Coordinates of C-alpha atoms and ligand atoms in Angstrom, one line a residue:
X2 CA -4.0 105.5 137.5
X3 CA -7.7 106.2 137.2
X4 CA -10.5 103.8 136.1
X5 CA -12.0 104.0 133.0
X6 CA -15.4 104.2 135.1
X7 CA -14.3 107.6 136.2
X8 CA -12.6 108.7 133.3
X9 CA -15.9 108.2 131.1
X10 CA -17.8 110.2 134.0
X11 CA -15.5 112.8 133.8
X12 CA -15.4 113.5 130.0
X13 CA -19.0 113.2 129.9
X14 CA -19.3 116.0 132.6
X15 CA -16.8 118.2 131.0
X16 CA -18.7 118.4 127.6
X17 CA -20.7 120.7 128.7
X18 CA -18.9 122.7 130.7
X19 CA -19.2 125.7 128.4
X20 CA -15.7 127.8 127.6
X21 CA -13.8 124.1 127.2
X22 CA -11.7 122.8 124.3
X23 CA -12.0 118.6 125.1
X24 CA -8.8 117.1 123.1
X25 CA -9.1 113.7 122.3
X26 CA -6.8 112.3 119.7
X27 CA -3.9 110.3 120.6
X28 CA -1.8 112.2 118.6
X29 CA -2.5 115.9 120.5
X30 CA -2.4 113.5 123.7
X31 CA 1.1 113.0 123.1
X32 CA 2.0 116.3 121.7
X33 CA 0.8 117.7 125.2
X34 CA 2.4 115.2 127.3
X35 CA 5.8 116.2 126.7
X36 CA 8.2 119.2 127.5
X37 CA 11.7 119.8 126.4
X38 CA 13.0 116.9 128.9
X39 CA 15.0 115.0 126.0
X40 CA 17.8 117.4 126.9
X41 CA 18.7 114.9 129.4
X42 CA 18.7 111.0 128.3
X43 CA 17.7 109.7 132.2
X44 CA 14.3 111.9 131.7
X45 CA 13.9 110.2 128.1
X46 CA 14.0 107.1 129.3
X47 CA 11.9 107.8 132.8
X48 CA 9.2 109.9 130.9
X49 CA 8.9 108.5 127.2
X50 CA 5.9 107.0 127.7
X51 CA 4.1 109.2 130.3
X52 CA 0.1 109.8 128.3
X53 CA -2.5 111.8 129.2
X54 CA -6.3 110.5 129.0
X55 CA -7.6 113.3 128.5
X56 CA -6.3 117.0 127.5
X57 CA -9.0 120.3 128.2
X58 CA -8.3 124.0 127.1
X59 CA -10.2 126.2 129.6
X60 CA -11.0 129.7 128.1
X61 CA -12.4 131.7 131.3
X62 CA -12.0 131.1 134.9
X63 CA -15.2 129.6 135.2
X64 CA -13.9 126.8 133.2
X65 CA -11.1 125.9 135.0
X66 CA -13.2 125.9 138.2
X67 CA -15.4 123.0 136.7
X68 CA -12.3 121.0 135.8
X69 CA -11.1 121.3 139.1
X70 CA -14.3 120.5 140.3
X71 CA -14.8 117.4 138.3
X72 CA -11.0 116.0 138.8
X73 CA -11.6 116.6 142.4
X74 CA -15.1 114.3 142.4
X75 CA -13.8 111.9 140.3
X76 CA -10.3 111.6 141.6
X77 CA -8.9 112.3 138.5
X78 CA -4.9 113.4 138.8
X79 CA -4.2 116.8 137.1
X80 CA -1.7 118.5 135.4
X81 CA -1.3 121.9 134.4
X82 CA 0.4 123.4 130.9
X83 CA 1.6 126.6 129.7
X84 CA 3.9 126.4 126.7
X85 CA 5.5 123.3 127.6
X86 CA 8.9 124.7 127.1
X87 CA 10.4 123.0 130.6
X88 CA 13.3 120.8 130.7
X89 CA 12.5 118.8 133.6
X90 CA 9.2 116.8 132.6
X91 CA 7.3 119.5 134.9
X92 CA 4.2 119.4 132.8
X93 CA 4.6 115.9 132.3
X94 CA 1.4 113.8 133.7
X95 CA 3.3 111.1 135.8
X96 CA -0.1 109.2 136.5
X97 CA -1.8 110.1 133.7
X98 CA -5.6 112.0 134.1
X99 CA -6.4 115.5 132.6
X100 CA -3.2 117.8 131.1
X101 CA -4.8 121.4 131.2
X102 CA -3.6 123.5 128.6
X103 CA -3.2 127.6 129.9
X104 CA -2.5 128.9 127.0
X105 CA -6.2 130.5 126.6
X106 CA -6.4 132.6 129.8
X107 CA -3.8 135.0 128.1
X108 CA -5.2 138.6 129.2
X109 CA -3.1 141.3 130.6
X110 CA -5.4 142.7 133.5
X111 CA -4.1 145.7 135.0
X112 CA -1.1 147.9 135.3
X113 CA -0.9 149.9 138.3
X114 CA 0.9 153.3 136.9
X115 CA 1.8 154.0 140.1
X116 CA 3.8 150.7 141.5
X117 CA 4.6 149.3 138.0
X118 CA 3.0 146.2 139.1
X119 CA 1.2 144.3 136.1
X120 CA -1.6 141.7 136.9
X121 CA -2.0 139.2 134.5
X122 CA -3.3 135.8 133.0
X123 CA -0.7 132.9 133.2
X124 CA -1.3 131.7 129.5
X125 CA 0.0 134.9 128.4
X126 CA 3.6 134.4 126.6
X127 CA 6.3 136.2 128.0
X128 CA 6.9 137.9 124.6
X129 CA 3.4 139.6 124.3
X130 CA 3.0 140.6 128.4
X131 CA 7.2 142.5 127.0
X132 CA 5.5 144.2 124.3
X133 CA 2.3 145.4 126.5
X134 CA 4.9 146.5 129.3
X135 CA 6.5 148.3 126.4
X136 CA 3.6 150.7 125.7
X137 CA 4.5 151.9 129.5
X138 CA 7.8 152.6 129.4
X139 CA 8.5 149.1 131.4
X140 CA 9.7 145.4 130.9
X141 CA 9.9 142.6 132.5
X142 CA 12.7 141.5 134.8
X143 CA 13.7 138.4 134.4
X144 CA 12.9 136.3 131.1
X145 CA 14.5 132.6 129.9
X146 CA 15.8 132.3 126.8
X147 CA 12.8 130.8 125.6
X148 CA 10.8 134.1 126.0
X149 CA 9.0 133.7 122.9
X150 CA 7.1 130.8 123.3
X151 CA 6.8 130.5 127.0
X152 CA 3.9 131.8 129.6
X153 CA 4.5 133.4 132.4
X154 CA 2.0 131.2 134.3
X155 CA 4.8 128.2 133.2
X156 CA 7.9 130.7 134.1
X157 CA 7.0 131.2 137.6
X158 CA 5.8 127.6 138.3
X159 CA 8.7 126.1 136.5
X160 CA 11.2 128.0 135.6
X161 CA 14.0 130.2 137.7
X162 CA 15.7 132.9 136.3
X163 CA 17.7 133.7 132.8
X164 CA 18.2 137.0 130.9
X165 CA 18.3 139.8 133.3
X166 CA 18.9 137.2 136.3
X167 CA 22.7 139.5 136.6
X168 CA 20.7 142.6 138.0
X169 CA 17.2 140.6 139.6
X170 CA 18.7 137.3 140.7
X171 CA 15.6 134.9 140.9
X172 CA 12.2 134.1 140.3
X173 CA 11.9 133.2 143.9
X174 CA 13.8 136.4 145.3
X175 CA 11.4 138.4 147.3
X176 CA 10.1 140.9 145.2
X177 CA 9.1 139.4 141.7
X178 CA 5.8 137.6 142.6
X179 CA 3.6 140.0 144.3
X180 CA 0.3 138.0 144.7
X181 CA -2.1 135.4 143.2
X182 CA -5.6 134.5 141.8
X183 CA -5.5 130.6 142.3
X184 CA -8.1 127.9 142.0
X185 CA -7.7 125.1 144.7
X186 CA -8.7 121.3 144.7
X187 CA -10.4 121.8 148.1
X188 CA -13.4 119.6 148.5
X189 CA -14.8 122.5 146.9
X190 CA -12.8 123.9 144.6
X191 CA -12.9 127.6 144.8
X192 CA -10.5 130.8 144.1
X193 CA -8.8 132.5 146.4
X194 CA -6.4 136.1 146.1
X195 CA -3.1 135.4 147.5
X196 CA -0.9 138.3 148.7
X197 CA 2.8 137.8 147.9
X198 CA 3.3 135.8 151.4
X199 CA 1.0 133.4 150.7
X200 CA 1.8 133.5 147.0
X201 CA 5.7 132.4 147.7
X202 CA 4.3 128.9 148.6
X203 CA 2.9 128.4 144.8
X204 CA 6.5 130.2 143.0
X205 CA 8.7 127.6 141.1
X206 CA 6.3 124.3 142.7
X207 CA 5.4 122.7 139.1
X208 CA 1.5 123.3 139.6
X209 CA 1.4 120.9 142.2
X210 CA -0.4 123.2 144.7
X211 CA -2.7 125.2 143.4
X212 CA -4.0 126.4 139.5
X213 CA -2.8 129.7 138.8
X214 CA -5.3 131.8 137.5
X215 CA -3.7 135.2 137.4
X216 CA -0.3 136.9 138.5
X217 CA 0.8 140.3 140.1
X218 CA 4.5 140.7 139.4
X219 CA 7.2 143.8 139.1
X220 CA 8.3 145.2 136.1
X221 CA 11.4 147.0 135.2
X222 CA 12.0 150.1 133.6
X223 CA 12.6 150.1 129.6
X224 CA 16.2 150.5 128.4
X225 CA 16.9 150.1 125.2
X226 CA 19.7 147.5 125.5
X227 CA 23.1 147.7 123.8
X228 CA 24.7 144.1 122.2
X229 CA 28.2 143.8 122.9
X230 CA 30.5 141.0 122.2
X231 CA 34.3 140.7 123.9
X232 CA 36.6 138.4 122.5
X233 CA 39.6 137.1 124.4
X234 CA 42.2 134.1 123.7
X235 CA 42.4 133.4 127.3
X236 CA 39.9 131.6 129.7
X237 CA 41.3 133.3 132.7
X238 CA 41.3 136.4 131.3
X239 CA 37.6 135.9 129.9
X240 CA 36.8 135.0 133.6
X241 CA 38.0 137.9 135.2
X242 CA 36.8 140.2 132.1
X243 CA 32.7 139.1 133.1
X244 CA 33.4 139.2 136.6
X245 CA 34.7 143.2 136.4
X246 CA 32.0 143.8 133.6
X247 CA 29.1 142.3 136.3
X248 CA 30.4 144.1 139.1
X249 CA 31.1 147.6 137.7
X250 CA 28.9 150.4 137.7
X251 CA 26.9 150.0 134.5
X252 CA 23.7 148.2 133.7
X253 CA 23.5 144.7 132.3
X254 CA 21.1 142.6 131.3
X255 CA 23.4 139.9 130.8
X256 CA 26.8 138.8 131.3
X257 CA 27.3 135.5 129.2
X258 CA 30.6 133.4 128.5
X259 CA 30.8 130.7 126.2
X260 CA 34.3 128.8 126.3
X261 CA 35.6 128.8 122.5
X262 CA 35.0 125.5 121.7
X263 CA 31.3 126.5 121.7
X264 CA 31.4 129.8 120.5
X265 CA 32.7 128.2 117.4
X266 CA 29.7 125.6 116.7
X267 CA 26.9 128.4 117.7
X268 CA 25.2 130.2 115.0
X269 CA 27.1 132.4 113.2
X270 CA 24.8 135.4 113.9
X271 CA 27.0 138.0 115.3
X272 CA 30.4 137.1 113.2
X273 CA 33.0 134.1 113.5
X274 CA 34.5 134.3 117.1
X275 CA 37.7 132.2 115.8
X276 CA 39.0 131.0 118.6
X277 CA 38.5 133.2 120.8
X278 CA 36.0 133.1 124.3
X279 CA 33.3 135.3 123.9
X280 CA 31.2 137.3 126.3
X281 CA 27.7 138.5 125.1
X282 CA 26.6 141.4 127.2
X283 CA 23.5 143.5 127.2
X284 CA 24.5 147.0 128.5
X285 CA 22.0 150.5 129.0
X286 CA 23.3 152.7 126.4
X287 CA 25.9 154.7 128.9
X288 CA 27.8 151.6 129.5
X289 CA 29.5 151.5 126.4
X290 CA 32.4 153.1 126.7
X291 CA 33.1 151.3 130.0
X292 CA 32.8 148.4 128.6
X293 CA 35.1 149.2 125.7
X294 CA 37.8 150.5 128.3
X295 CA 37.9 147.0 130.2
X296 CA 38.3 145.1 127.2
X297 CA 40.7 147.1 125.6
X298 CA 42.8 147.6 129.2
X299 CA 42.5 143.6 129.2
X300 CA 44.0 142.8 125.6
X301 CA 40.4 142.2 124.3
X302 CA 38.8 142.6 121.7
X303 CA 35.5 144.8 121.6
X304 CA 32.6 144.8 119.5
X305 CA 29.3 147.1 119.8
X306 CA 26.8 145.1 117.5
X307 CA 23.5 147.6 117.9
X308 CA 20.6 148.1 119.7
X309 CA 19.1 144.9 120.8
X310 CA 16.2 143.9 118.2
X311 CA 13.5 141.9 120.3
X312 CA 11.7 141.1 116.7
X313 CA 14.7 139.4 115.3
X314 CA 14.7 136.2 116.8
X315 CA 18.8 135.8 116.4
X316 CA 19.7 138.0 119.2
X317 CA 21.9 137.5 122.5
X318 CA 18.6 136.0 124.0
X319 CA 18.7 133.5 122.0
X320 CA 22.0 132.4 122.0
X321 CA 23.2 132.1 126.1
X322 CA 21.1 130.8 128.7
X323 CA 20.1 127.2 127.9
X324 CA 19.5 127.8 123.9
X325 CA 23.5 127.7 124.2
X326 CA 22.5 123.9 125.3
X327 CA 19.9 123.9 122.5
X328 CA 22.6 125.0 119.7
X329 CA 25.0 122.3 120.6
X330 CA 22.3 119.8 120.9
X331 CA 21.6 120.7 116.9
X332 CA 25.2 120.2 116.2
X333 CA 25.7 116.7 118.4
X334 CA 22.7 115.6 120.5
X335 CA 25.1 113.9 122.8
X336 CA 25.6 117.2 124.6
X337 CA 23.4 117.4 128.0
X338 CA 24.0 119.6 130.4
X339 CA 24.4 120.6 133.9
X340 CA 23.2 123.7 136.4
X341 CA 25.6 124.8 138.7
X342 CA 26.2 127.9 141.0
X343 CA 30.1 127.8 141.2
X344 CA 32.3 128.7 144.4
X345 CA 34.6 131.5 144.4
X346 CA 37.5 131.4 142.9
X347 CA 35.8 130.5 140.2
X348 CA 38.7 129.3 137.9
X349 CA 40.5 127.5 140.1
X350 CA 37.0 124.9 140.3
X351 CA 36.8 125.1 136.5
X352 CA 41.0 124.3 136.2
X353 CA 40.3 121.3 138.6
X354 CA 37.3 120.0 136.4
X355 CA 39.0 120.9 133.0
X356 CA 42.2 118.6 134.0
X357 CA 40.2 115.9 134.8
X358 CA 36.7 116.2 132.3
X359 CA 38.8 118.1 129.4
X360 CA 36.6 118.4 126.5
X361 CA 33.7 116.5 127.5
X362 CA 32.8 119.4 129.8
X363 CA 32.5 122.3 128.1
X364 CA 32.5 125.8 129.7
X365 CA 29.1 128.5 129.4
X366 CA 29.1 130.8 132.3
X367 CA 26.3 132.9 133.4
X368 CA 26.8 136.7 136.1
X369 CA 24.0 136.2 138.5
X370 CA 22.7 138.0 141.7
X371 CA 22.7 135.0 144.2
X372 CA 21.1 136.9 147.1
X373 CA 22.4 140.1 146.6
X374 CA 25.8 139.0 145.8
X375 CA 27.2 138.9 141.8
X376 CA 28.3 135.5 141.5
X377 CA 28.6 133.1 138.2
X378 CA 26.4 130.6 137.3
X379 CA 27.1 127.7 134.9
X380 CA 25.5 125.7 132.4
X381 CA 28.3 123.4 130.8
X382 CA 27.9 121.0 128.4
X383 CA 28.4 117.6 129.4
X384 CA 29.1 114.7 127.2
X385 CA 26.5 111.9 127.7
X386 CA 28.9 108.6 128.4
X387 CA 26.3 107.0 130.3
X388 CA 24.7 107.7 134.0
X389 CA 27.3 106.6 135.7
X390 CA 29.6 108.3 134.1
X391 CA 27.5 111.9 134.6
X392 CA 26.5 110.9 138.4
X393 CA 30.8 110.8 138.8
X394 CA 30.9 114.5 137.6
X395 CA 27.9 115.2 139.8
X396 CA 29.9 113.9 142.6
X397 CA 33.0 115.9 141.0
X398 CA 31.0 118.8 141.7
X399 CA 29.7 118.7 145.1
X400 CA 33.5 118.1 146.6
X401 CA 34.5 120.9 144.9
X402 CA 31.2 123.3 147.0
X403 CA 30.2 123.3 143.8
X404 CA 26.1 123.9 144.2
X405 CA 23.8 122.0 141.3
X406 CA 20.6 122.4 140.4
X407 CA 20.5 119.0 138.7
X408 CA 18.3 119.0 135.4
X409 CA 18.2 115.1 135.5
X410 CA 15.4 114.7 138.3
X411 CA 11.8 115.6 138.1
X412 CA 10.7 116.5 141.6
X413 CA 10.9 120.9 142.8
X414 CA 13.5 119.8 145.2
X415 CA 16.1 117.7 143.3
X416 CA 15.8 120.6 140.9
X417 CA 16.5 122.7 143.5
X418 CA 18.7 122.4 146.3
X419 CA 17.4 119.5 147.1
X420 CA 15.8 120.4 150.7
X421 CA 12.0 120.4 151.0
X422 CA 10.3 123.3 151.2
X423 CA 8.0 122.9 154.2
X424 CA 5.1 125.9 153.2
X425 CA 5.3 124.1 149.6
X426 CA 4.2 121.2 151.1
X427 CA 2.0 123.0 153.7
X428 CA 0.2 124.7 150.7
X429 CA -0.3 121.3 149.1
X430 CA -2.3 120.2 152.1
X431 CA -4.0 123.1 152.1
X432 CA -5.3 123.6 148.2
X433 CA -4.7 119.9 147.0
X434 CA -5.5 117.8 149.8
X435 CA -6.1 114.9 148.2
X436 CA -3.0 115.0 146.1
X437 CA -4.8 115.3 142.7
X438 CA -1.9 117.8 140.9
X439 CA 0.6 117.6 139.1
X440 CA 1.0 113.8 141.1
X441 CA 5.0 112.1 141.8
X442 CA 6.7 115.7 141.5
X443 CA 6.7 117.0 145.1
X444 CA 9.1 114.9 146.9
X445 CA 8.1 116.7 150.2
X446 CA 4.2 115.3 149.9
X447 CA 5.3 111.8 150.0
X448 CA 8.1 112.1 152.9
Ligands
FAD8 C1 16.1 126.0 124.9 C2 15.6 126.2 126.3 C3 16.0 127.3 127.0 C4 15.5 127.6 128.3 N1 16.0 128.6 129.0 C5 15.5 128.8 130.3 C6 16.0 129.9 131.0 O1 16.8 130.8 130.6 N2 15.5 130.1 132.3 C7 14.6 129.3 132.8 O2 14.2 129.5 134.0 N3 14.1 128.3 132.1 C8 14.5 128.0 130.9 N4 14.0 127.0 130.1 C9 12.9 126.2 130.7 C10 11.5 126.8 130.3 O3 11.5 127.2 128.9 C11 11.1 128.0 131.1 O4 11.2 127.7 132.5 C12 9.7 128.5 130.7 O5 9.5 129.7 131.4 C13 8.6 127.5 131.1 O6 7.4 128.1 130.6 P1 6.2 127.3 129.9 O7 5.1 128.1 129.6 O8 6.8 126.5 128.8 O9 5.8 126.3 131.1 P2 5.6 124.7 131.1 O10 6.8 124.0 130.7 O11 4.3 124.4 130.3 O12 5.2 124.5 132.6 C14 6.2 124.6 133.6 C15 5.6 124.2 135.0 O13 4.6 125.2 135.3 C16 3.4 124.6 135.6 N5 2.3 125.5 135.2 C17 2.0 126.0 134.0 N6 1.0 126.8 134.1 C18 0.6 126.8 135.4 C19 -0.5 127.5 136.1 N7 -1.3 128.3 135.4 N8 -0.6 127.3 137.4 C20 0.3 126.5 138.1 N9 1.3 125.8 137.4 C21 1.4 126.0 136.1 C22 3.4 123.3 134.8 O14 2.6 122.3 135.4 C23 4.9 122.9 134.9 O15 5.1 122.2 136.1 C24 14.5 126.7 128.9 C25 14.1 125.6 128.1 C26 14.6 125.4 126.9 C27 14.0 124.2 126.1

């Protein structure tokens, strides 16, 4: 914690650093301390009452350099926010001190016509930097279902993959990030370019290594994606249906199952799926009939629901990935949830889970490119019994090969695979010697 000595030398230094928003009241102290991690009750009670002292809004580059500055003098910890859309308390301030808000360095920079590269600010929601990339004939990648409200600043330093994560994998593939405009916490803070080497060091580590000022990363070409919905009464059926659909040779966007007894307490945006297990997919327009001809062949039913309309707000985006979590968090919020990457065969790991979870583990598969290979995510719902009860399904998993990304932890590597990342670290040492951001959420600084 910081003394109140240095905490009144800091905020009198930062008002007047020109270009800063200083916010004060407790009530905007609280609103910024928090992220989405109430979807899991051990993070409620860990992070509840995390506060920061202070919270600044940095306008231009300049800015941010003199809050680095000063947090670095004073010894002030600091914590950096986009939209605070994450689930795991990343842009929660542990040890209280200075949350930065992003949001305000929101330019789009450059497009480079020839490499399809776009450079820009990490404030900038995910929705707006789509719509520029639109005007080129591009989009982006990879987006989470929370592409409206989140930055991109917040998606590469928190987040992992999501809609489009069946063709590009993830954030941390080689390839997405291309390079860097950081500010450090040196002894003098200063800002540095980082090619896409370096750059790797800083994806998916929580702002705990450096302040992200700007971002290079690859775009995708624009296609106007078609909705489609497949119905089927059988879950083994439904399996094999997304596994053909992910691995044939059409383009998806996404390749989502939702076990029925979901489907029938999401929104009813798309029509009643009965009782049937639905697959949302988001094919290029000469997909279609493929698609059609593997449900049909399989005994399912097949729906083509129109172009995909990015201003509705109600479309597949906003329904798979974790808003599926969010939905059934509305109806009952004693669903959490779980990440997993799931062995293969896949159903015969689900079958072993079903017979002994039954309906307080609920099915909602996800295709994914795991390293070049299609393979099927998960995000199930779990019923919250207790933590002992969800650390005995953990364990469930993990004897089954099952791999879990566990959204119950706040540290990169818990959330991760749960090895440390040794250039993360390395890259601590090197642009946050003292340890000053983002404090208690990079496990490998402390070992
Ligand atoms: C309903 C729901 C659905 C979601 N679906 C997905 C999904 O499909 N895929 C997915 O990956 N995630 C998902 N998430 C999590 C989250 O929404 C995304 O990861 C999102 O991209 C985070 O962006 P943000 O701007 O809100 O970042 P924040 O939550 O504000 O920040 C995330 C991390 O980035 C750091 N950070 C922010 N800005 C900077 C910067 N300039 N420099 C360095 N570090 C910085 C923060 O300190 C924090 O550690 C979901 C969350 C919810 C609630």
């Amino acid at each position: 914690m910081s003394s109140a000595n240095s905490l009144t030398k800091l905020r009198s230094e930062l008002k007047s650093v020109p270009n800063l928003d200083l916010i004060e009241s407790t009530t905007d102290r609280k609103r910024f301390s928090r992220d989405f991690f109430d979807y899991s009750p051990v993070l409620q009670v860990q992070l509840k009452d995390c506060l920061a002292d202070l919270v600044v809004r940095p306008y231009t580059v300049d800015a941010v350099l003199a809050v680095a500055r000063n947090c670095k003098r004073f010894d002030i910890p600091l914590t950096l926010r986009g939209s605070g859309t994450g689930n795991y308390g990343q842009s929660v301030p542990l040890e209280a001190g200075v949350v930065m808000l992003m949001n305000a360095l929101n330019q789009v920079r450059q497009f480079d016509p020839f490499t399809n590269f776009v450079t820009v600010e990490p404030g900038c929601l995910l929705r707006d930097l789509n719509k520029h990339l639109f005007s080129q004939g591009r989009q982006l990648r990879l987006v989470p279902s929370t592409w409206r409200s989140a930055s991109v600043g917040g998606f590469f330093s928190g987040g992992s993959g999501g809609i489009g994560s069946v063709r590009w994998g993830f954030l941390r593939d080689p390839g997405h990030l291309i390079g860097l405009e950081i500010v450090t916490l040196q002894d003098h803070p200063e800002k540095l370019q980082l090619d896409a080497n370096s750059a790797e060091a800083l994806n998916h580590a929580y702002g705990t290594n450096g302040i992200i000022t700007s971002l290079t990363i690859s775009t995708a070409k624009f296609v106007d994606w078609q909705q489609v919905i497949i119905d089927t009464q059988s879950f083994s059926k439904a399996i094999d249906l997304l596994l053909v659909c992910a691995n044939s040779a059409i383009e998806v966007n996404l390749c989502s199952l939702i076990e029925s007894q979901i489907s029938q307490q999401l929104p009813n945006w798309f029509g009643s799926s009965k009782s049937s297990h639905r697959i949302y997919i988001l094919v290029a327009p000469d997909g279609l009939s493929t698609l059609e001809r593997l449900a049909k062949s399989a005994g399912a039913s097949f729906q083509h629901i129109g172009t995909e309309n990015d201003n509705s707000g109600n479309g597949f985006r906003e329904i798979t990935w974790n808003h599926t979590t969010l939905h059934m968090r509305a109806v009952d919020p004693e669903w959490t949830y779980l990440q997993l990457l799931l062995p293969r065969p896949e159903l015969s790991v689900i079958e072993k889970l079903k017979d002994k979870w039954g309906d307080d583990l609920l099915w909602h598969l996800e295709a994914v490119r795991q390293q070049g290979v299609q393979r099927l995510a998960a995000l199930p719902l779990v019923k919250w019994k207790g933590r002992n009860y969800l650390d005995e399904l953990i364990e469930d998993c993990r004897k089954l090969d099952i791999i879990i990304f566990n959204p119950h932890v706040i540290t990169v590597e818990d959330g991760g695979l749960g090895v440390i990342d040794s250039n993360q670290v390395e890259a601590k040492h090197r642009y946050d010697p003292s340890g000053i951001l983002n404090p208690g959420k990079l496990r490998g600084w402390y070992a």
